[in-house]
Coordinates of C-alpha atoms in Angstrom, one line a residue:
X1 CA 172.7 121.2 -19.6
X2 CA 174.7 124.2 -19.5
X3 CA 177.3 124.4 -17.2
X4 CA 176.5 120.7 -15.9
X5 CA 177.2 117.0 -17.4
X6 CA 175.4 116.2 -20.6
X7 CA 172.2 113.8 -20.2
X8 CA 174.8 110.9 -21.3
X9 CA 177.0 111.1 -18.4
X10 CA 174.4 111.3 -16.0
X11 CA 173.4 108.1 -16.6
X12 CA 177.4 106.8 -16.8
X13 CA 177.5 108.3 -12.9
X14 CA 174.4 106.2 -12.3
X15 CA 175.8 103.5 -14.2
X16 CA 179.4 103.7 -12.9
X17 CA 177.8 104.0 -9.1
X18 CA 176.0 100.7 -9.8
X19 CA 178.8 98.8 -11.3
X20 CA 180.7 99.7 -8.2
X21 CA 178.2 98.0 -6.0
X22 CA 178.2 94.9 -8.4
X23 CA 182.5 95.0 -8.3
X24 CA 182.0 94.5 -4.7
X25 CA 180.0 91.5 -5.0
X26 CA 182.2 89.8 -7.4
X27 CA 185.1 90.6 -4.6
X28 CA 183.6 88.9 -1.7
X29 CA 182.1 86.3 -4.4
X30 CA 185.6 85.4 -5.3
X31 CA 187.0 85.5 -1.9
X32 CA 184.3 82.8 -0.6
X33 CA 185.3 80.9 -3.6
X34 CA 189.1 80.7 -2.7
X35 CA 188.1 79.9 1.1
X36 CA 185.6 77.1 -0.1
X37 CA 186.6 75.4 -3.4
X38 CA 190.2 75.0 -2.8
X39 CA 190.1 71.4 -4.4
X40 CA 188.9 72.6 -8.2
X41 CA 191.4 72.2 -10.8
X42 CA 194.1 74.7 -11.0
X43 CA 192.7 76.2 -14.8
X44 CA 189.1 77.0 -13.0
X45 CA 191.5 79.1 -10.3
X46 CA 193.2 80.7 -13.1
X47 CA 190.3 81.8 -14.5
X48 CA 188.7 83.1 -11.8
X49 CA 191.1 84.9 -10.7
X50 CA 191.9 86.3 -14.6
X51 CA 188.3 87.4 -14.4
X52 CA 188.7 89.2 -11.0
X53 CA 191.4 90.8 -12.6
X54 CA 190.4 92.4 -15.3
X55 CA 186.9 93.2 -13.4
X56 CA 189.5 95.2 -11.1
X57 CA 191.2 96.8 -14.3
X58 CA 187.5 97.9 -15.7
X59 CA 186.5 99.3 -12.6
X60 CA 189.8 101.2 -11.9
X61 CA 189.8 102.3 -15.8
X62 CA 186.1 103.4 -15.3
X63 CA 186.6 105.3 -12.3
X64 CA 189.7 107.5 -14.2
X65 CA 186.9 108.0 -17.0
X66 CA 184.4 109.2 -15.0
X67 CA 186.8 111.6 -12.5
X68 CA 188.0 113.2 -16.4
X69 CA 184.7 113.9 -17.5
X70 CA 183.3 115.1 -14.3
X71 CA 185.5 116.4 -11.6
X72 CA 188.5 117.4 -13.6
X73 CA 186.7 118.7 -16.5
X74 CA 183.3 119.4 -15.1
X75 CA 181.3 122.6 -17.1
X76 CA 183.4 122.1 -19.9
X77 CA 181.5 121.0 -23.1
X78 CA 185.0 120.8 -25.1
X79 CA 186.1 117.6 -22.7
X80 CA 183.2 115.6 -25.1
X81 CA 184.7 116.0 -27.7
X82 CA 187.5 114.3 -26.6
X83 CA 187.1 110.8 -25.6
X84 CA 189.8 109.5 -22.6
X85 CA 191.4 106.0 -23.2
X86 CA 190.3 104.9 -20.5
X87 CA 186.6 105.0 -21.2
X88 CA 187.0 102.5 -24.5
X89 CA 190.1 100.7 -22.2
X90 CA 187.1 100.1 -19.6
X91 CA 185.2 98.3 -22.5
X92 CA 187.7 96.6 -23.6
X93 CA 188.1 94.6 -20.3
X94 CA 184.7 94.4 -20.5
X95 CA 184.9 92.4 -23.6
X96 CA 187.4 90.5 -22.4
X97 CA 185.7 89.1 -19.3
X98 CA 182.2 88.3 -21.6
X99 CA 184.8 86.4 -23.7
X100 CA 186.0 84.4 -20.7
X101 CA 182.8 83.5 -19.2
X102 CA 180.9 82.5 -22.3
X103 CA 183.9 80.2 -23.0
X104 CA 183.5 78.9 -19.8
X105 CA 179.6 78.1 -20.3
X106 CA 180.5 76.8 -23.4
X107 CA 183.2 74.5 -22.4
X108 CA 180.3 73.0 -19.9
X109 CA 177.7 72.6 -22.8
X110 CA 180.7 70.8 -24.6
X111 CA 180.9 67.9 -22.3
X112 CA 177.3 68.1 -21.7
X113 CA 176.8 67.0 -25.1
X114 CA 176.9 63.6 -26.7
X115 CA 179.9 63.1 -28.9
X116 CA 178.2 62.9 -31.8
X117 CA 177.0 66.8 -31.6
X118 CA 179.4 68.0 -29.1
X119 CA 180.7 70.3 -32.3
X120 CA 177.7 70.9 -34.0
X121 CA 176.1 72.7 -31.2
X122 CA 179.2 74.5 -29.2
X123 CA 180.6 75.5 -33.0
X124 CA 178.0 77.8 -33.7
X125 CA 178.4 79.5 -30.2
X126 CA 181.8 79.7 -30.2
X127 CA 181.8 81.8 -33.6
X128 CA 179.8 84.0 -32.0
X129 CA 181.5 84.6 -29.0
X130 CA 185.0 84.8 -30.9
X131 CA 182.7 87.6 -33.6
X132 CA 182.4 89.7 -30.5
X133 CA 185.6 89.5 -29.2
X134 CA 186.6 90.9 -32.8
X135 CA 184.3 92.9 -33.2
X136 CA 184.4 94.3 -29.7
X137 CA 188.4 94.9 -29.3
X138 CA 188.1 96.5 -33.1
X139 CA 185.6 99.0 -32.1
X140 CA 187.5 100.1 -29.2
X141 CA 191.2 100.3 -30.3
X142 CA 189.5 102.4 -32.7
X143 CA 188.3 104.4 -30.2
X144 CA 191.9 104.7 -28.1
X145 CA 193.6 105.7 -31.4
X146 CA 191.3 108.3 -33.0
X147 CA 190.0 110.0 -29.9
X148 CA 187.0 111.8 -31.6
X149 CA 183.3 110.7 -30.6
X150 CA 182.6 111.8 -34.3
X151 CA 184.3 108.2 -34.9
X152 CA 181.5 106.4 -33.4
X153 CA 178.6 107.1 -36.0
X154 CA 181.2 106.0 -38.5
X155 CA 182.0 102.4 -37.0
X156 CA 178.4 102.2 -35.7
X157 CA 177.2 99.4 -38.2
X158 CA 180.2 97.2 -38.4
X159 CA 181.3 97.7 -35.0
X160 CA 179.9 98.5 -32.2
X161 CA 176.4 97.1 -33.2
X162 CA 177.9 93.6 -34.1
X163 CA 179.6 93.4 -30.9
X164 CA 176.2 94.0 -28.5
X165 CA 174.3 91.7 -30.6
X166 CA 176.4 88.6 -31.1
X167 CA 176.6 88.8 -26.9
X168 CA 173.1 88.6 -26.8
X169 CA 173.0 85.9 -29.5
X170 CA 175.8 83.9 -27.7
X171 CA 174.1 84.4 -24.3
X172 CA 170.5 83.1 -26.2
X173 CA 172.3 80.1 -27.5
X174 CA 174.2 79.2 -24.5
X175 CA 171.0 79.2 -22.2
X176 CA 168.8 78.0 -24.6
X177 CA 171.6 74.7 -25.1
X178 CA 172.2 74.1 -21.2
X179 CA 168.3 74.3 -20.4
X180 CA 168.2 71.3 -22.9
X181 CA 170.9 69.3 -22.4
X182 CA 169.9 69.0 -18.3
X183 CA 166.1 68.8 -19.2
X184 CA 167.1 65.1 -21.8
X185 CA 169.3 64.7 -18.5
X186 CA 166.4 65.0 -15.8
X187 CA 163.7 63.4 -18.2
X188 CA 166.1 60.2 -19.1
X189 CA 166.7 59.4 -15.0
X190 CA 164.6 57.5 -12.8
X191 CA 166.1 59.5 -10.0
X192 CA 163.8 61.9 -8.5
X193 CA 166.0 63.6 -6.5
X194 CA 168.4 64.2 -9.5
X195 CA 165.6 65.4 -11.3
X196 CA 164.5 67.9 -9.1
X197 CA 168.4 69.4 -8.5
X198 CA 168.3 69.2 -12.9
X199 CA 165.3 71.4 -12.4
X200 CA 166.7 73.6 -10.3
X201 CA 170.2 74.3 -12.0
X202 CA 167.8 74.8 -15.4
X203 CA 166.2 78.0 -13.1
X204 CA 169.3 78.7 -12.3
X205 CA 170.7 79.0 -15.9
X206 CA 167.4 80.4 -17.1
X207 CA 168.1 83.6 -14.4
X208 CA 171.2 84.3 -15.3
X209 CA 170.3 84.8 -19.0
X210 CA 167.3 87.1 -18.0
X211 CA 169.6 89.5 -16.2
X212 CA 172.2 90.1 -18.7
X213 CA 170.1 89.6 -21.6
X214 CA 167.5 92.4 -20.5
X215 CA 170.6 94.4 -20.2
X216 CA 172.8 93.8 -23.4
X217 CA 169.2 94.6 -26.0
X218 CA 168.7 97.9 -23.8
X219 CA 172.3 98.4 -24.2
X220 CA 172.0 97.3 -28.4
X221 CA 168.8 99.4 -28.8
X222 CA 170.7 102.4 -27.3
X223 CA 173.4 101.6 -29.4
X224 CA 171.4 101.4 -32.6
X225 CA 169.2 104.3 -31.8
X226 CA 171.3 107.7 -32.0
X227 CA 169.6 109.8 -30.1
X228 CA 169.8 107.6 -27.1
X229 CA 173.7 106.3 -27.9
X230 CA 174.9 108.3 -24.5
X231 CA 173.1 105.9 -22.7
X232 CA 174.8 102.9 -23.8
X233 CA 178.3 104.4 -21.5
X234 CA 176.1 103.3 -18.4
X235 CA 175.0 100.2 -19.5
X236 CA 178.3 99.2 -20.7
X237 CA 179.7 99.7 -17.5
X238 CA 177.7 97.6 -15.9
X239 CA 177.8 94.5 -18.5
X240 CA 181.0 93.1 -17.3
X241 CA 180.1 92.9 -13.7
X242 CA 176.7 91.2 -14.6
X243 CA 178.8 88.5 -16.4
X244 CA 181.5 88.7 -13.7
X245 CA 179.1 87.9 -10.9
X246 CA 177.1 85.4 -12.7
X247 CA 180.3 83.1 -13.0
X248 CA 180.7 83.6 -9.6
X249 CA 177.5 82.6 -8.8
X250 CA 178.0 79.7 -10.4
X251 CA 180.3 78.7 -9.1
X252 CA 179.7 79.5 -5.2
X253 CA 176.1 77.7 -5.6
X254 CA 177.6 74.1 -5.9
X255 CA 177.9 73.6 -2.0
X256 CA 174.2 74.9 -1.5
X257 CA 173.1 72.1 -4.2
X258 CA 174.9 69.7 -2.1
X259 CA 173.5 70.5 0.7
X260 CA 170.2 70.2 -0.6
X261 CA 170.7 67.1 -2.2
X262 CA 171.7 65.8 1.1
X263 CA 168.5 66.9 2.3
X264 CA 166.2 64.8 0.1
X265 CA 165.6 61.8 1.4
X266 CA 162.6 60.5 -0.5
X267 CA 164.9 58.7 -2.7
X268 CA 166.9 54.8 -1.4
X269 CA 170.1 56.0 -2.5
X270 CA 172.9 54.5 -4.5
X271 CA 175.9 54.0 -6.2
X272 CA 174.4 55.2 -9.6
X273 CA 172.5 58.2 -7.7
X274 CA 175.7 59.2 -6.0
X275 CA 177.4 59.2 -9.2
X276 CA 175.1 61.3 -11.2
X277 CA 174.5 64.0 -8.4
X278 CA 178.2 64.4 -8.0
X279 CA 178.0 64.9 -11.5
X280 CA 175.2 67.4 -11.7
X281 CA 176.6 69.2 -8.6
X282 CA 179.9 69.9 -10.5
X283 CA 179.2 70.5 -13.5
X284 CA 180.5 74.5 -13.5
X285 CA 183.7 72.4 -12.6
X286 CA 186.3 71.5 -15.7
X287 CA 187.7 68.5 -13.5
X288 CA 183.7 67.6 -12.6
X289 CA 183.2 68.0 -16.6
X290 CA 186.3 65.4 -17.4
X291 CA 184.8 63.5 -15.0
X292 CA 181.5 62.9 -16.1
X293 CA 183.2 62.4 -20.2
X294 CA 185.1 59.6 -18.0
X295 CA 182.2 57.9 -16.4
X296 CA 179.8 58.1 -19.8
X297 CA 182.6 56.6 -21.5
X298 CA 182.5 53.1 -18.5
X299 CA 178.7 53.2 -19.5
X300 CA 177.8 54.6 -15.9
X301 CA 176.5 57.4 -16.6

């Protein structure tokens, strides 16, 4: 495109216009959760707003990127072959806040799990969310230090590649492992009001996988296939906020459950139906999750 943006950074501008949208989201997300939740344990408040953070540091990092390339240095084909810190810095937060919120998932299959494979199935997820931490903070401090795009190609295969797929293999894993720990947990209770709030937290976990699945293979078949490798800066711009949000979702959609489980009546309740609704209402909570380890442990759950 000669005196324009390259076919690459069009699709950043559409990717760093949609991320925008998404940042906003997340914001009045995580202000709704501070006006609502103000009893959860002080470590879920930490992280939430750790993740807000560094979703602001991505966004404000992206936006320096994006004014470089195309209002500062716009027409000039030489800028490309330079690449701006902040662009990898943007990815780097990115990897960070993937890293938090797969813990986070994982910390809830953890004490989903009966103790006797609690480590057998969150070990193997763990692994791969720590691989693409490493993998993802190597590829980009490589980035920020050597400044060439002709580095890239070079740390394609034990890089960048490692670091798209073991997100999408961690995501897989996590979904796949929280559909069927609250399935055993629906099919084991007589409750059919718990059952049917089971059911509808396994479409929930089952939703957010589609979303940033579908987006993290695009983003590794980009990566993988040169000739479409621009297209990746888009996509990665977007990943974080997918994964930003989708915490926040989860965590904003506990007082909607309640509600709804309030609303079924079909049921005589009781003390052991209070119990394990409470339970399956709070279980994106880490105080819920100690809980619930507390009451197994009594037998009453």
């Amino acid at each position: 495109m000669g005196g324009g943006l390259p076919d690459g950074f069009v699709s950043a501008f559409v990717g760093g216009f949609i991320s925008s949208m998404i940042y906003g989201i997340t914001t009045l997300q995580t202000y709704v959760y501070y006006m609502h939740y103000t009893e959860d344990a002080l470590i879920l408040k930490l992280l939430v707003a750790a993740v807000w953070a560094l979703d602001t540091v991505h966004i404000s990092f992206m936006m320096h990127a994006l004014y470089y390339y195309q209002v500062i240095n716009y027409g000039v084909p030489t800028s490309f072959e330079y690449i701006i810190w902040t662009l990898p810095g943007s990815d780097l937060m990115n990897v960070f806040i993937v890293f938090a919120v797969q813990c986070f998932f994982a910390h809830q299959i953890y004490w989903l799990c009966r103790p006797q494979v609690k480590w057998w199935v969150t070990a193997p997820i763990m692994v791969l969310v720590l691989a693409q931490l490493g993998f993802g903070a190597e590829t980009d401090i490589i980035e920020m230090i050597y400044h060439n795009p002709s580095i890239v190609p070079q740390i394609m295969y034990y890089g960048v590649t490692p670091a798209v797929a073991t997100i999408a293999l961690a995501e897989v894993m996590i979904t796949v492992s929280l559909c069927v720990l609250l399935y055993g947990r629906g099919s084991s209770s007589p409750i059919a009001r718990t059952k049917r709030l089971l059911n509808t937290l396994i479409i929930y976990a089952i939703n957010r996988c589609l979303l940033t699945s579908v987006v993290v293979i695009v983003e590794l078949v980009t990566v993988v296939d040169i000739n479409v490798d621009t297209w990746s800066i888009g996509l990665s711009f977007v990943i974080g906020k997918l994964y930003a949000n989708s915490l926040m979702a989860s965590l904003n959609s506990r007082e909607y459950l309640r509600s709804r489980s309030a609303s079924f009546h079909s049921d005589p309740p009781s003390r052991r139906s209070d119990v394990t609704e409470a339970a399956v209402i709070h279980v994106t909570t880490v105080s819920a999750l100690n809980k619930v380890a507390a009451l197994r442990t009594e037998g009453e759950v």
